[in-house]
Amino acid sequence: MPIEDIDMAAIFQQVFSICRKHNLIVPNNITLLLKSMVTIEGIIHDLDNNLTIMSAVCPYTKPLLK
């Protein structure tokens, strides 16, 4: 699966679900960051159904991962 096709909102929801299930406390700043990313992902999807946050960020992050 190409990284551009990863659904970040679904991943964040799974992370929150796992944390609740295991009574883990996520720091407030991380919670706010993840909620903001889900909101941004939703706005991007509303503007362009074919665009994801991962496809927008990948050109900038791929050189950093090499």
mmCIF file of N, CA and C in Angstrom:
data_model
loop_
_atom_site.group_PDB
_atom_site.id
_atom_site.type_symbol
_atom_site.label_atom_id
_atom_site.label_comp_id
_atom_site.label_asym_id
_atom_site.label_seq_id
_atom_site.Cartn_x
_atom_site.Cartn_y
_atom_site.Cartn_z
ATOM 1 N N MET A 1 0.850 -1.176 0.000
ATOM 2 C CA MET A 1 0.000 0.000 0.000
ATOM 3 C C MET A 1 0.898 1.242 0.000
ATOM 4 N N PRO A 2 0.683 2.125 -0.958
ATOM 5 C CA PRO A 2 1.461 3.369 -0.968
ATOM 6 C C PRO A 2 1.131 4.230 0.248
ATOM 7 N N ILE A 3 2.118 4.940 0.731
ATOM 8 C CA ILE A 3 1.924 5.760 1.931
ATOM 9 C C ILE A 3 0.858 6.831 1.709
ATOM 10 N N GLU A 4 0.687 7.253 0.470
ATOM 11 C CA GLU A 4 -0.308 8.276 0.165
ATOM 12 C C GLU A 4 -1.735 7.786 0.407
ATOM 13 N N ASP A 5 -1.935 6.467 0.412
ATOM 14 C CA ASP A 5 -3.271 5.896 0.582
ATOM 15 C C ASP A 5 -3.630 5.615 2.037
ATOM 16 N N ILE A 6 -2.737 5.924 2.956
ATOM 17 C CA ILE A 6 -3.000 5.661 4.371
ATOM 18 C C ILE A 6 -4.035 6.658 4.887
ATOM 19 N N ASP A 7 -5.047 6.148 5.561
ATOM 20 C CA ASP A 7 -6.110 6.981 6.135
ATOM 21 C C ASP A 7 -5.707 7.373 7.554
ATOM 22 N N MET A 8 -5.164 8.575 7.689
ATOM 23 C CA MET A 8 -4.650 9.031 8.982
ATOM 24 C C MET A 8 -5.760 9.155 10.018
ATOM 25 N N ALA A 9 -6.934 9.600 9.612
ATOM 26 C CA ALA A 9 -8.042 9.744 10.562
ATOM 27 C C ALA A 9 -8.388 8.392 11.179
ATOM 28 N N ALA A 10 -8.415 7.349 10.368
ATOM 29 C CA ALA A 10 -8.722 6.008 10.880
ATOM 30 C C ALA A 10 -7.633 5.532 11.839
ATOM 31 N N ILE A 11 -6.389 5.825 11.522
ATOM 32 C CA ILE A 11 -5.288 5.433 12.409
ATOM 33 C C ILE A 11 -5.405 6.146 13.744
ATOM 34 N N PHE A 12 -5.672 7.444 13.715
ATOM 35 C CA PHE A 12 -5.792 8.200 14.964
ATOM 36 C C PHE A 12 -6.961 7.689 15.800
ATOM 37 N N GLN A 13 -8.068 7.358 15.143
ATOM 38 C CA GLN A 13 -9.218 6.821 15.876
ATOM 39 C C GLN A 13 -8.872 5.490 16.527
ATOM 40 N N GLN A 14 -8.095 4.669 15.835
ATOM 41 C CA GLN A 14 -7.671 3.396 16.412
ATOM 42 C C GLN A 14 -6.740 3.616 17.602
ATOM 43 N N VAL A 15 -5.847 4.595 17.494
ATOM 44 C CA VAL A 15 -4.937 4.906 18.603
ATOM 45 C C VAL A 15 -5.741 5.324 19.830
ATOM 46 N N PHE A 16 -6.712 6.226 19.646
ATOM 47 C CA PHE A 16 -7.543 6.659 20.771
ATOM 48 C C PHE A 16 -8.331 5.487 21.353
ATOM 49 N N SER A 17 -8.840 4.624 20.497
ATOM 50 C CA SER A 17 -9.606 3.467 20.951
ATOM 51 C C SER A 17 -8.736 2.523 21.783
ATOM 52 N N ILE A 18 -7.536 2.265 21.325
ATOM 53 C CA ILE A 18 -6.611 1.399 22.064
ATOM 54 C C ILE A 18 -6.255 2.025 23.408
ATOM 55 N N CYS A 19 -6.020 3.325 23.413
ATOM 56 C CA CYS A 19 -5.692 4.016 24.668
ATOM 57 C C CYS A 19 -6.839 3.920 25.669
ATOM 58 N N ARG A 20 -8.074 4.119 25.198
ATOM 59 C CA ARG A 20 -9.234 3.998 26.093
ATOM 60 C C ARG A 20 -9.383 2.574 26.613
ATOM 61 N N LYS A 21 -9.213 1.609 25.725
ATOM 62 C CA LYS A 21 -9.383 0.203 26.091
ATOM 63 C C LYS A 21 -8.405 -0.207 27.190
ATOM 64 N N HIS A 22 -7.193 0.311 27.123
ATOM 65 C CA HIS A 22 -6.150 -0.085 28.069
ATOM 66 C C HIS A 22 -5.909 0.965 29.159
ATOM 67 N N ASN A 23 -6.850 1.913 29.272
ATOM 68 C CA ASN A 23 -6.765 2.966 30.299
ATOM 69 C C ASN A 23 -5.441 3.729 30.266
ATOM 70 N N LEU A 24 -4.972 4.003 29.064
ATOM 71 C CA LEU A 24 -3.748 4.781 28.897
ATOM 72 C C LEU A 24 -4.095 6.257 28.831
ATOM 73 N N ILE A 25 -3.270 7.063 29.427
ATOM 74 C CA ILE A 25 -3.478 8.507 29.405
ATOM 75 C C ILE A 25 -2.547 9.103 28.355
ATOM 76 N N VAL A 26 -3.145 9.776 27.395
ATOM 77 C CA VAL A 26 -2.380 10.447 26.351
ATOM 78 C C VAL A 26 -2.207 11.900 26.780
ATOM 79 N N PRO A 27 -0.983 12.422 26.734
ATOM 80 C CA PRO A 27 -0.777 13.821 27.116
ATOM 81 C C PRO A 27 -1.670 14.760 26.295
ATOM 82 N N ASN A 28 -2.098 15.844 26.932
ATOM 83 C CA ASN A 28 -3.025 16.783 26.288
ATOM 84 C C ASN A 28 -2.491 17.329 24.973
ATOM 85 N N ASN A 29 -1.196 17.633 24.921
ATOM 86 C CA ASN A 29 -0.657 18.204 23.684
ATOM 87 C C ASN A 29 -0.690 17.187 22.538
ATOM 88 N N ILE A 30 -0.513 15.907 22.838
ATOM 89 C CA ILE A 30 -0.598 14.873 21.798
ATOM 90 C C ILE A 30 -2.047 14.693 21.356
ATOM 91 N N THR A 31 -2.969 14.715 22.308
ATOM 92 C CA THR A 31 -4.391 14.608 21.983
ATOM 93 C C THR A 31 -4.821 15.756 21.079
ATOM 94 N N LEU A 32 -4.409 16.953 21.413
ATOM 95 C CA LEU A 32 -4.752 18.121 20.601
ATOM 96 C C LEU A 32 -4.146 18.016 19.207
ATOM 97 N N LEU A 33 -2.905 17.555 19.121
ATOM 98 C CA LEU A 33 -2.255 17.379 17.822
ATOM 99 C C LEU A 33 -3.019 16.373 16.966
ATOM 100 N N LEU A 34 -3.375 15.228 17.536
ATOM 101 C CA LEU A 34 -4.080 14.204 16.771
ATOM 102 C C LEU A 34 -5.465 14.674 16.337
ATOM 103 N N LYS A 35 -6.181 15.363 17.223
ATOM 104 C CA LYS A 35 -7.501 15.891 16.855
ATOM 105 C C LYS A 35 -7.380 16.939 15.752
ATOM 106 N N SER A 36 -6.345 17.761 15.824
ATOM 107 C CA SER A 36 -6.117 18.768 14.780
ATOM 108 C C SER A 36 -5.828 18.099 13.446
ATOM 109 N N MET A 37 -5.038 17.028 13.473
ATOM 110 C CA MET A 37 -4.716 16.317 12.239
ATOM 111 C C MET A 37 -5.973 15.692 11.626
ATOM 112 N N VAL A 38 -6.860 15.158 12.451
ATOM 113 C CA VAL A 38 -8.115 14.588 11.951
ATOM 114 C C VAL A 38 -8.971 15.688 11.328
ATOM 115 N N THR A 39 -9.024 16.853 11.968
ATOM 116 C CA THR A 39 -9.791 17.979 11.430
ATOM 117 C C THR A 39 -9.217 18.436 10.096
ATOM 118 N N ILE A 40 -7.892 18.558 10.026
ATOM 119 C CA ILE A 40 -7.239 18.974 8.782
ATOM 120 C C ILE A 40 -7.494 17.948 7.683
ATOM 121 N N GLU A 41 -7.402 16.667 8.023
ATOM 122 C CA GLU A 41 -7.672 15.606 7.045
ATOM 123 C C GLU A 41 -9.098 15.734 6.502
ATOM 124 N N GLY A 42 -10.068 16.022 7.374
ATOM 125 C CA GLY A 42 -11.453 16.192 6.942
ATOM 126 C C GLY A 42 -11.636 17.391 6.030
ATOM 127 N N ILE A 43 -10.987 18.493 6.359
ATOM 128 C CA ILE A 43 -11.075 19.698 5.524
ATOM 129 C C ILE A 43 -10.458 19.436 4.159
ATOM 130 N N ILE A 44 -9.296 18.787 4.145
ATOM 131 C CA ILE A 44 -8.644 18.468 2.874
ATOM 132 C C ILE A 44 -9.551 17.570 2.039
ATOM 133 N N HIS A 45 -10.173 16.587 2.670
ATOM 134 C CA HIS A 45 -11.070 15.676 1.948
ATOM 135 C C HIS A 45 -12.281 16.424 1.388
ATOM 136 N N ASP A 46 -12.816 17.391 2.144
ATOM 137 C CA ASP A 46 -13.948 18.186 1.658
ATOM 138 C C ASP A 46 -13.555 19.034 0.452
ATOM 139 N N LEU A 47 -12.329 19.529 0.448
ATOM 140 C CA LEU A 47 -11.880 20.377 -0.652
ATOM 141 C C LEU A 47 -11.550 19.569 -1.902
ATOM 142 N N ASP A 48 -10.961 18.395 -1.713
ATOM 143 C CA ASP A 48 -10.563 17.558 -2.848
ATOM 144 C C ASP A 48 -10.605 16.094 -2.410
ATOM 145 N N ASN A 49 -11.555 15.334 -2.952
ATOM 146 C CA ASN A 49 -11.719 13.928 -2.558
ATOM 147 C C ASN A 49 -10.489 13.078 -2.847
ATOM 148 N N ASN A 50 -9.676 13.483 -3.816
ATOM 149 C CA ASN A 50 -8.515 12.687 -4.202
ATOM 150 C C ASN A 50 -7.256 13.042 -3.421
ATOM 151 N N LEU A 51 -7.319 14.077 -2.605
ATOM 152 C CA LEU A 51 -6.146 14.539 -1.871
ATOM 153 C C LEU A 51 -6.223 14.070 -0.425
ATOM 154 N N THR A 52 -5.109 13.555 0.075
ATOM 155 C CA THR A 52 -5.014 13.179 1.484
ATOM 156 C C THR A 52 -3.863 13.943 2.104
ATOM 157 N N ILE A 53 -3.859 14.000 3.410
ATOM 158 C CA ILE A 53 -2.782 14.702 4.093
ATOM 159 C C ILE A 53 -1.443 14.016 3.811
ATOM 160 N N MET A 54 -1.464 12.693 3.688
ATOM 161 C CA MET A 54 -0.226 11.961 3.410
ATOM 162 C C MET A 54 0.304 12.277 2.017
ATOM 163 N N SER A 55 -0.582 12.374 1.029
ATOM 164 C CA SER A 55 -0.115 12.683 -0.321
ATOM 165 C C SER A 55 0.391 14.117 -0.412
ATOM 166 N N ALA A 56 -0.147 15.002 0.420
ATOM 167 C CA ALA A 56 0.321 16.390 0.428
ATOM 168 C C ALA A 56 1.663 16.528 1.136
ATOM 169 N N VAL A 57 1.904 15.702 2.143
ATOM 170 C CA VAL A 57 3.113 15.812 2.963
ATOM 171 C C VAL A 57 4.275 14.987 2.407
ATOM 172 N N CYS A 58 3.978 13.903 1.708
ATOM 173 C CA CYS A 58 5.021 12.982 1.249
ATOM 174 C C CYS A 58 6.152 13.629 0.445
ATOM 175 N N PRO A 59 5.870 14.529 -0.481
ATOM 176 C CA PRO A 59 6.990 15.118 -1.224
ATOM 177 C C PRO A 59 8.003 15.829 -0.321
ATOM 178 N N TYR A 60 7.556 16.302 0.821
ATOM 179 C CA TYR A 60 8.444 17.018 1.738
ATOM 180 C C TYR A 60 9.128 16.088 2.731
ATOM 181 N N THR A 61 8.495 14.967 3.042
ATOM 182 C CA THR A 61 9.055 14.074 4.063
ATOM 183 C C THR A 61 9.911 12.951 3.492
ATOM 184 N N LYS A 62 9.670 12.543 2.255
ATOM 185 C CA LYS A 62 10.458 11.447 1.682
ATOM 186 C C LYS A 62 11.957 11.748 1.683
ATOM 187 N N PRO A 63 12.391 12.951 1.309
ATOM 188 C CA PRO A 63 13.842 13.219 1.367
ATOM 189 C C PRO A 63 14.412 13.126 2.786
ATOM 190 N N LEU A 64 13.603 13.408 3.787
ATOM 191 C CA LEU A 64 14.075 13.336 5.170
ATOM 192 C C LEU A 64 14.259 11.898 5.637
ATOM 193 N N LEU A 65 13.530 10.967 5.024
ATOM 194 C CA LEU A 65 13.580 9.573 5.437
ATOM 195 C C LEU A 65 14.702 8.788 4.777
ATOM 196 N N LYS A 66 15.386 9.391 3.826
ATOM 197 C CA LYS A 66 16.475 8.687 3.124
ATOM 198 C C LYS A 66 17.758 8.771 3.892
#
